[in-house]
CSV table of C-alpha atoms and ligand atoms in Angstrom, one decimal:
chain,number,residue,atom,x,y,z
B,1,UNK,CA,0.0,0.0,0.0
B,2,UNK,CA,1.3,3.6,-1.0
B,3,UNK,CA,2.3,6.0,2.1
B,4,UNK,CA,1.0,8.8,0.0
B,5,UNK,CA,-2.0,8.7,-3.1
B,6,UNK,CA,-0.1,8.4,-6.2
B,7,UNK,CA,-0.8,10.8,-8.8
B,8,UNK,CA,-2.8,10.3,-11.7
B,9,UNK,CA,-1.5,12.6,-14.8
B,10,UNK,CA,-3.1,12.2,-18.4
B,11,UNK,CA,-1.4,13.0,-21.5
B,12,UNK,CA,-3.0,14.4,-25.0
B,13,UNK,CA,-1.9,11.4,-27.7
B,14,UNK,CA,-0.6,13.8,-30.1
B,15,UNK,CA,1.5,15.0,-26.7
B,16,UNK,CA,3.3,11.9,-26.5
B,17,UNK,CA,3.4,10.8,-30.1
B,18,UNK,CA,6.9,10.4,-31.4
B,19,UNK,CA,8.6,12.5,-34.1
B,20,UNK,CA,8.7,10.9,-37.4
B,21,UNK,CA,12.6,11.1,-37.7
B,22,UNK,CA,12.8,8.7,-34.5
B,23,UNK,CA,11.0,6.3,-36.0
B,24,UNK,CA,12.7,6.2,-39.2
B,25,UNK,CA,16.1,6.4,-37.0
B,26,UNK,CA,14.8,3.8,-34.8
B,27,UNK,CA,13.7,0.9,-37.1
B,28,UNK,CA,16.6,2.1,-40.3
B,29,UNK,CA,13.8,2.8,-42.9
B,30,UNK,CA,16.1,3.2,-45.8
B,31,UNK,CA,13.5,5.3,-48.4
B,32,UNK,CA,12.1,7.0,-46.0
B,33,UNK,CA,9.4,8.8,-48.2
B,34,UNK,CA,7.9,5.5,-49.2
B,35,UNK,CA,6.7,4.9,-46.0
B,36,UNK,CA,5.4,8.2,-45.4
B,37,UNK,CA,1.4,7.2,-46.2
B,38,UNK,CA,1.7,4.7,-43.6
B,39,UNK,CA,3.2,6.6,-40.9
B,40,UNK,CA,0.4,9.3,-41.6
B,41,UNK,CA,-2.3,6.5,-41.2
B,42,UNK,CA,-0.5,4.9,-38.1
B,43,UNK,CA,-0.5,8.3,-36.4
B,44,UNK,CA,-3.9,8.8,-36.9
B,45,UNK,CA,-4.5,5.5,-35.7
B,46,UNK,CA,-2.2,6.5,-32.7
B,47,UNK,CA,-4.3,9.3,-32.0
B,48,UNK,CA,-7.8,7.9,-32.2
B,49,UNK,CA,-6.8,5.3,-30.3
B,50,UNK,CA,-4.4,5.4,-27.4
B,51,UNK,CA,-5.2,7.0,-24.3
B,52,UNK,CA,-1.8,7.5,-22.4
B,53,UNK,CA,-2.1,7.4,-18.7
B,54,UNK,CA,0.6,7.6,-15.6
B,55,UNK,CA,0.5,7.1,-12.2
B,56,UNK,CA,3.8,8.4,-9.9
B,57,UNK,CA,3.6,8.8,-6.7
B,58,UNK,CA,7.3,9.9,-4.3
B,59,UNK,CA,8.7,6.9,-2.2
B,60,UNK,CA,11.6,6.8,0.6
B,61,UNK,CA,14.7,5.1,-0.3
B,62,UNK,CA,13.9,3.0,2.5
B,63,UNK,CA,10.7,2.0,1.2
B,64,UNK,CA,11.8,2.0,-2.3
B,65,UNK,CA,14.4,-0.4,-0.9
B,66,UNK,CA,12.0,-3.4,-0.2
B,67,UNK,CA,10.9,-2.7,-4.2
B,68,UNK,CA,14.0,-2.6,-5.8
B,69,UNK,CA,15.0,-6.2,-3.6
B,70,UNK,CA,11.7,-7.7,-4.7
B,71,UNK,CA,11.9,-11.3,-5.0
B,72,UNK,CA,16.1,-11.2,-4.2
B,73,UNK,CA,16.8,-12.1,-7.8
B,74,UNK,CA,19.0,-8.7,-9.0
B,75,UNK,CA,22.3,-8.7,-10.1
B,76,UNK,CA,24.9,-8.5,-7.1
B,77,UNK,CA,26.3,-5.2,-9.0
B,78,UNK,CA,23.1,-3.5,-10.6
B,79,UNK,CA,24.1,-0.3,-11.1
B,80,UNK,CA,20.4,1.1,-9.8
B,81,UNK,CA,21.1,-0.2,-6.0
B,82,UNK,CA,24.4,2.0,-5.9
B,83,UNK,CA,22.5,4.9,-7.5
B,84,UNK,CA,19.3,4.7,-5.6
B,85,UNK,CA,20.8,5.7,-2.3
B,86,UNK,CA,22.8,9.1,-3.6
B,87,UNK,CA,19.2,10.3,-4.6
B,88,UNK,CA,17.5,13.3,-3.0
B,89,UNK,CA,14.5,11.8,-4.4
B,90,UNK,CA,12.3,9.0,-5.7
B,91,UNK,CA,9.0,8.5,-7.2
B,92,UNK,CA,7.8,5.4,-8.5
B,93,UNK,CA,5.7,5.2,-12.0
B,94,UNK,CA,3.2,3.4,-14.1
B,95,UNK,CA,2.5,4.3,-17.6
B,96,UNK,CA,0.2,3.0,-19.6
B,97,UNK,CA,-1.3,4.0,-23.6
B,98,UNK,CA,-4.3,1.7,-22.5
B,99,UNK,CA,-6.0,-1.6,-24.4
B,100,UNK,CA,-7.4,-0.2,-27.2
B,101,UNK,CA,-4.1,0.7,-29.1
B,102,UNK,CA,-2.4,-2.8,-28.2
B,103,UNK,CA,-5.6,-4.5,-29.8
B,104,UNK,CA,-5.7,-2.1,-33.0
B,105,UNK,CA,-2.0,-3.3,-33.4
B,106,UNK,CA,-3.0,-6.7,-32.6
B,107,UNK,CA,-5.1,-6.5,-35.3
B,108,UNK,CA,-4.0,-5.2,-37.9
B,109,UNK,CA,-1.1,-8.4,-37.3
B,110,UNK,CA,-4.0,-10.8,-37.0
B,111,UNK,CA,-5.3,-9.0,-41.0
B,112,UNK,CA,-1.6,-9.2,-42.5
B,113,UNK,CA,-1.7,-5.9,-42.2
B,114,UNK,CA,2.4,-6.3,-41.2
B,115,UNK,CA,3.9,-2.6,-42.6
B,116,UNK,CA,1.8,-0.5,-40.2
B,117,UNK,CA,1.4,-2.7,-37.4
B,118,UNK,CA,5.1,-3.0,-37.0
B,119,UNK,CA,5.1,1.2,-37.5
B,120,UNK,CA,2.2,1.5,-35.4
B,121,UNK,CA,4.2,-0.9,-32.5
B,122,UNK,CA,7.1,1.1,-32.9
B,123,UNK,CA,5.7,4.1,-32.8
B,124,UNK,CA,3.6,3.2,-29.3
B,125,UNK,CA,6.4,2.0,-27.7
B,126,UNK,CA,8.6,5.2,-28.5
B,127,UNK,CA,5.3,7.3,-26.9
B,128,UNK,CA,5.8,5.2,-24.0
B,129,UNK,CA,8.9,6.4,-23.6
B,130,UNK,CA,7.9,10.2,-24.3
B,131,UNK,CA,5.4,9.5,-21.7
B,132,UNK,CA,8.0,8.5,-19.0
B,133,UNK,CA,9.7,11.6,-20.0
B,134,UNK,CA,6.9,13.9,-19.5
B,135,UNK,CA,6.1,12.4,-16.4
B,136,UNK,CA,9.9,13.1,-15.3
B,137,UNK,CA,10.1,16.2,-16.6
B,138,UNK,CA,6.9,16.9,-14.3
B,139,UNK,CA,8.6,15.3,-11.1
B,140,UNK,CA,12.0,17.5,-11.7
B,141,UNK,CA,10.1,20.2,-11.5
B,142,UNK,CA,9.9,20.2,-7.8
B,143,UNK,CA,13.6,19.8,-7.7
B,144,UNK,CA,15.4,22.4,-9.1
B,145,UNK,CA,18.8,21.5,-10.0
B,146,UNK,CA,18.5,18.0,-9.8
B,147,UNK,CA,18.5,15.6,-12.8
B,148,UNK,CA,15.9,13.3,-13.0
B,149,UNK,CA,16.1,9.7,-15.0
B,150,UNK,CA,13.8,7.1,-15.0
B,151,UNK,CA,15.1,2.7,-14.5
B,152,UNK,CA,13.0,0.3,-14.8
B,153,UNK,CA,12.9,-3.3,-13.6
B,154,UNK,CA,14.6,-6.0,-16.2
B,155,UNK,CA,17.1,-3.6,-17.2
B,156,UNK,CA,21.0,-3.0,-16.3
B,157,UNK,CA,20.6,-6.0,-13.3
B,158,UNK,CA,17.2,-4.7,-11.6
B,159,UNK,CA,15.5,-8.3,-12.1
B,160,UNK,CA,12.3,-8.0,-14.0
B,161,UNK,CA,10.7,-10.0,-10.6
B,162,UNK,CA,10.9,-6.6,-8.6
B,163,UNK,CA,7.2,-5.8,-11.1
B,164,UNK,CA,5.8,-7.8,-8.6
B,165,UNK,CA,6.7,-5.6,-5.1
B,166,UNK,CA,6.6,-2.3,-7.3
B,167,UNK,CA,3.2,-3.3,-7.8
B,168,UNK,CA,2.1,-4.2,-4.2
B,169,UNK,CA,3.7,-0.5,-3.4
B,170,UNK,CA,2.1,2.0,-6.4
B,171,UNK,CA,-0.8,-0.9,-7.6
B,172,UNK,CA,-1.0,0.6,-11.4
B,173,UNK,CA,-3.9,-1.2,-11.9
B,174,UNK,CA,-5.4,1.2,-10.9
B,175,UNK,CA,-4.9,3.1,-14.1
B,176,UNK,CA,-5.6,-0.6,-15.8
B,177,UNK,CA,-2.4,-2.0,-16.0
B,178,UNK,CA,-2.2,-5.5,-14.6
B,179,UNK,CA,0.9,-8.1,-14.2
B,180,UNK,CA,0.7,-11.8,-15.1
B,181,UNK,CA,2.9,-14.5,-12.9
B,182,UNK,CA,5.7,-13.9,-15.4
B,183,UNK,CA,6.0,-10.2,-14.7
B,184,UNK,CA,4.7,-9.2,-17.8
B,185,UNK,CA,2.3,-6.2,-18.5
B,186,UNK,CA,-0.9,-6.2,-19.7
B,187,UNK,CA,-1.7,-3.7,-21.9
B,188,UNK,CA,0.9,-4.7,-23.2
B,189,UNK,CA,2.1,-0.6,-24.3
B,190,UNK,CA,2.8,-0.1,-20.6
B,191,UNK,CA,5.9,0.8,-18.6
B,192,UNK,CA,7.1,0.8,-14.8
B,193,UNK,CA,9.7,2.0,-12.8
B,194,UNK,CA,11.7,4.7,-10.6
B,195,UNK,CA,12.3,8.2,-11.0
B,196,UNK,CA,15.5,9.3,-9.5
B,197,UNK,CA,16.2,13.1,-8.7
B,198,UNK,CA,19.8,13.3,-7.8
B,199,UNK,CA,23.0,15.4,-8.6
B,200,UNK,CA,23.6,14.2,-12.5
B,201,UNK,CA,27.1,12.5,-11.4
B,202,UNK,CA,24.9,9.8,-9.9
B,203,UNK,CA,23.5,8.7,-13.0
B,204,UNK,CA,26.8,8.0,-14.6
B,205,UNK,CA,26.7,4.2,-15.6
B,206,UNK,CA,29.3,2.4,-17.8
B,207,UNK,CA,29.1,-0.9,-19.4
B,208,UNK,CA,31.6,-2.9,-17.3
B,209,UNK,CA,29.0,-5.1,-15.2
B,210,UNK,CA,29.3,-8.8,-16.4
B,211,UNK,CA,25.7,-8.7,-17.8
B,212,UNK,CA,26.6,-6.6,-19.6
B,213,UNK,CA,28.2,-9.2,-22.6
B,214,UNK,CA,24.6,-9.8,-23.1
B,215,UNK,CA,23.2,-6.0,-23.9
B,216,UNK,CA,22.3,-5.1,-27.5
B,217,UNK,CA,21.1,-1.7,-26.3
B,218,UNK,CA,24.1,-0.1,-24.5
B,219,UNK,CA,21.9,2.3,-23.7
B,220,UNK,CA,24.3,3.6,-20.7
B,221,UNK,CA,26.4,5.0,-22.8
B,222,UNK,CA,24.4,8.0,-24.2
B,223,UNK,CA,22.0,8.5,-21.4
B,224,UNK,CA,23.9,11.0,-19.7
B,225,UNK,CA,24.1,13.4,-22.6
B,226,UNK,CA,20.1,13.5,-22.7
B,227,UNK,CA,19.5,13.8,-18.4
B,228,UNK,CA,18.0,17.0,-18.1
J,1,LIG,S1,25.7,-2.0,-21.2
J,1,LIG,FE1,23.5,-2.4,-21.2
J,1,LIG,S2,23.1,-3.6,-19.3
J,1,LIG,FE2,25.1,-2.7,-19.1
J,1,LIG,S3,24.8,-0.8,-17.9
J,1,LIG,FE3,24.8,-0.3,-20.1
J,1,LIG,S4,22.6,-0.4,-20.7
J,1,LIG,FE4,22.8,-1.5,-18.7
């Protein structure tokens, strides 16, 4: 149960939707003008049909302790649990761009329609992203000075198990999201995790953990240059 009511902020699609340029960058379109048409129809889908949600609500680090141990299954070096206690503070998140845009990619799989679902997927999970941005951008705003960034669990050693004690603490079902027994989201377009306010020094991660042999993302390694 949350010390404090989480709050619940709601986003405009077009808000949240990403640029175009990120999704060509993103998925390597070569001729990007051919697929023009079908990123105009996929954002119009976007827009009819996703209704992007969050939930964040601020946590102690001794509370947000008991979430990031979860079930005990993290990495003995993830980088979060030496980050986590330099913060000033911590908020913990659910995001979600609701059902109906996961079943109107869905489908247009389950109709061949295999073009603009894949853009359409891409293009949701990039505006979860944007979402978790806006929703940091909202928390930094109460610390001046700090810079915010936002981990979730399965990533860089915080074991994707913790879902199930982030849950218990901010319950983001009740903005509809709901976990199955192997941790995974339903809708699927939905995202968890910890916002961390801090002096920007903290967030400084490099890829020398031993998972990280396994990362295609390497995502560690640019992060710092976008932390507001
Ligand atoms: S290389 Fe990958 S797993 Fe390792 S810290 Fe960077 S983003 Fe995380």
């Amino acid at each position: 149960m949350f010390p404090v009511s989480p709050k619940i902020c709601k986003w405009p699609p077009s808000e949240v939707l990403p640029e175009r340029s990120n999704i060509i960058k993103k998925e390597g379109l070569k001729d990007a003008s051919k697929f023009l048409p079908l990123l105009e129809q996929a954002e119009k889908l976007f827009v009819d049909f996703s209704a992007p949600t969050g939930l964040v609500g601020e946590i102690s680090a001794d509370q947000f302790e008991r979430v990031f141990e979860g079930l005990g299954q993290n990495e003995p070096q993830a980088p979060l649990r030496e980050i986590y206690p330099k913060a000033q503070a911590l908020a913990l998140f659910g995001i979600t761009l609701g059902p109906t845009i996961s079943s109107q990619i869905e489908s247009l799989f389950e109709s061949d329609d295999f073009v603009l679902g894949y853009l359409l997927d891409c293009m949701a999970s990039l505006a979860c992203e944007r979402a978790v941005d806006h929703a940091s951008h909202q928390f930094a705003d109460a610390y001046e000075g700090l810079s915010t960034m936002a981990y979730s669990p399965g990533y860089c050693g915080w074991h994707i198990s913790a879902q199930k004690t982030l849950f218990q603490m901010i319950e983001p079902q009740t903005i509809g999201i709901s976990l199955n027994e192997d941790f995974l989201m339903s809708p699927l377009k939905s995202t968890t995790g910890v916002l961390v306010a801090g002096p920007r020094e903290i967030h400084g991660v490099k890829p020398g953990y031993p998972f990280c042999r396994q990362c295609k993302c390497r995502t560690c390694l640019d992060r710092l240059t976008t932390v507001q």
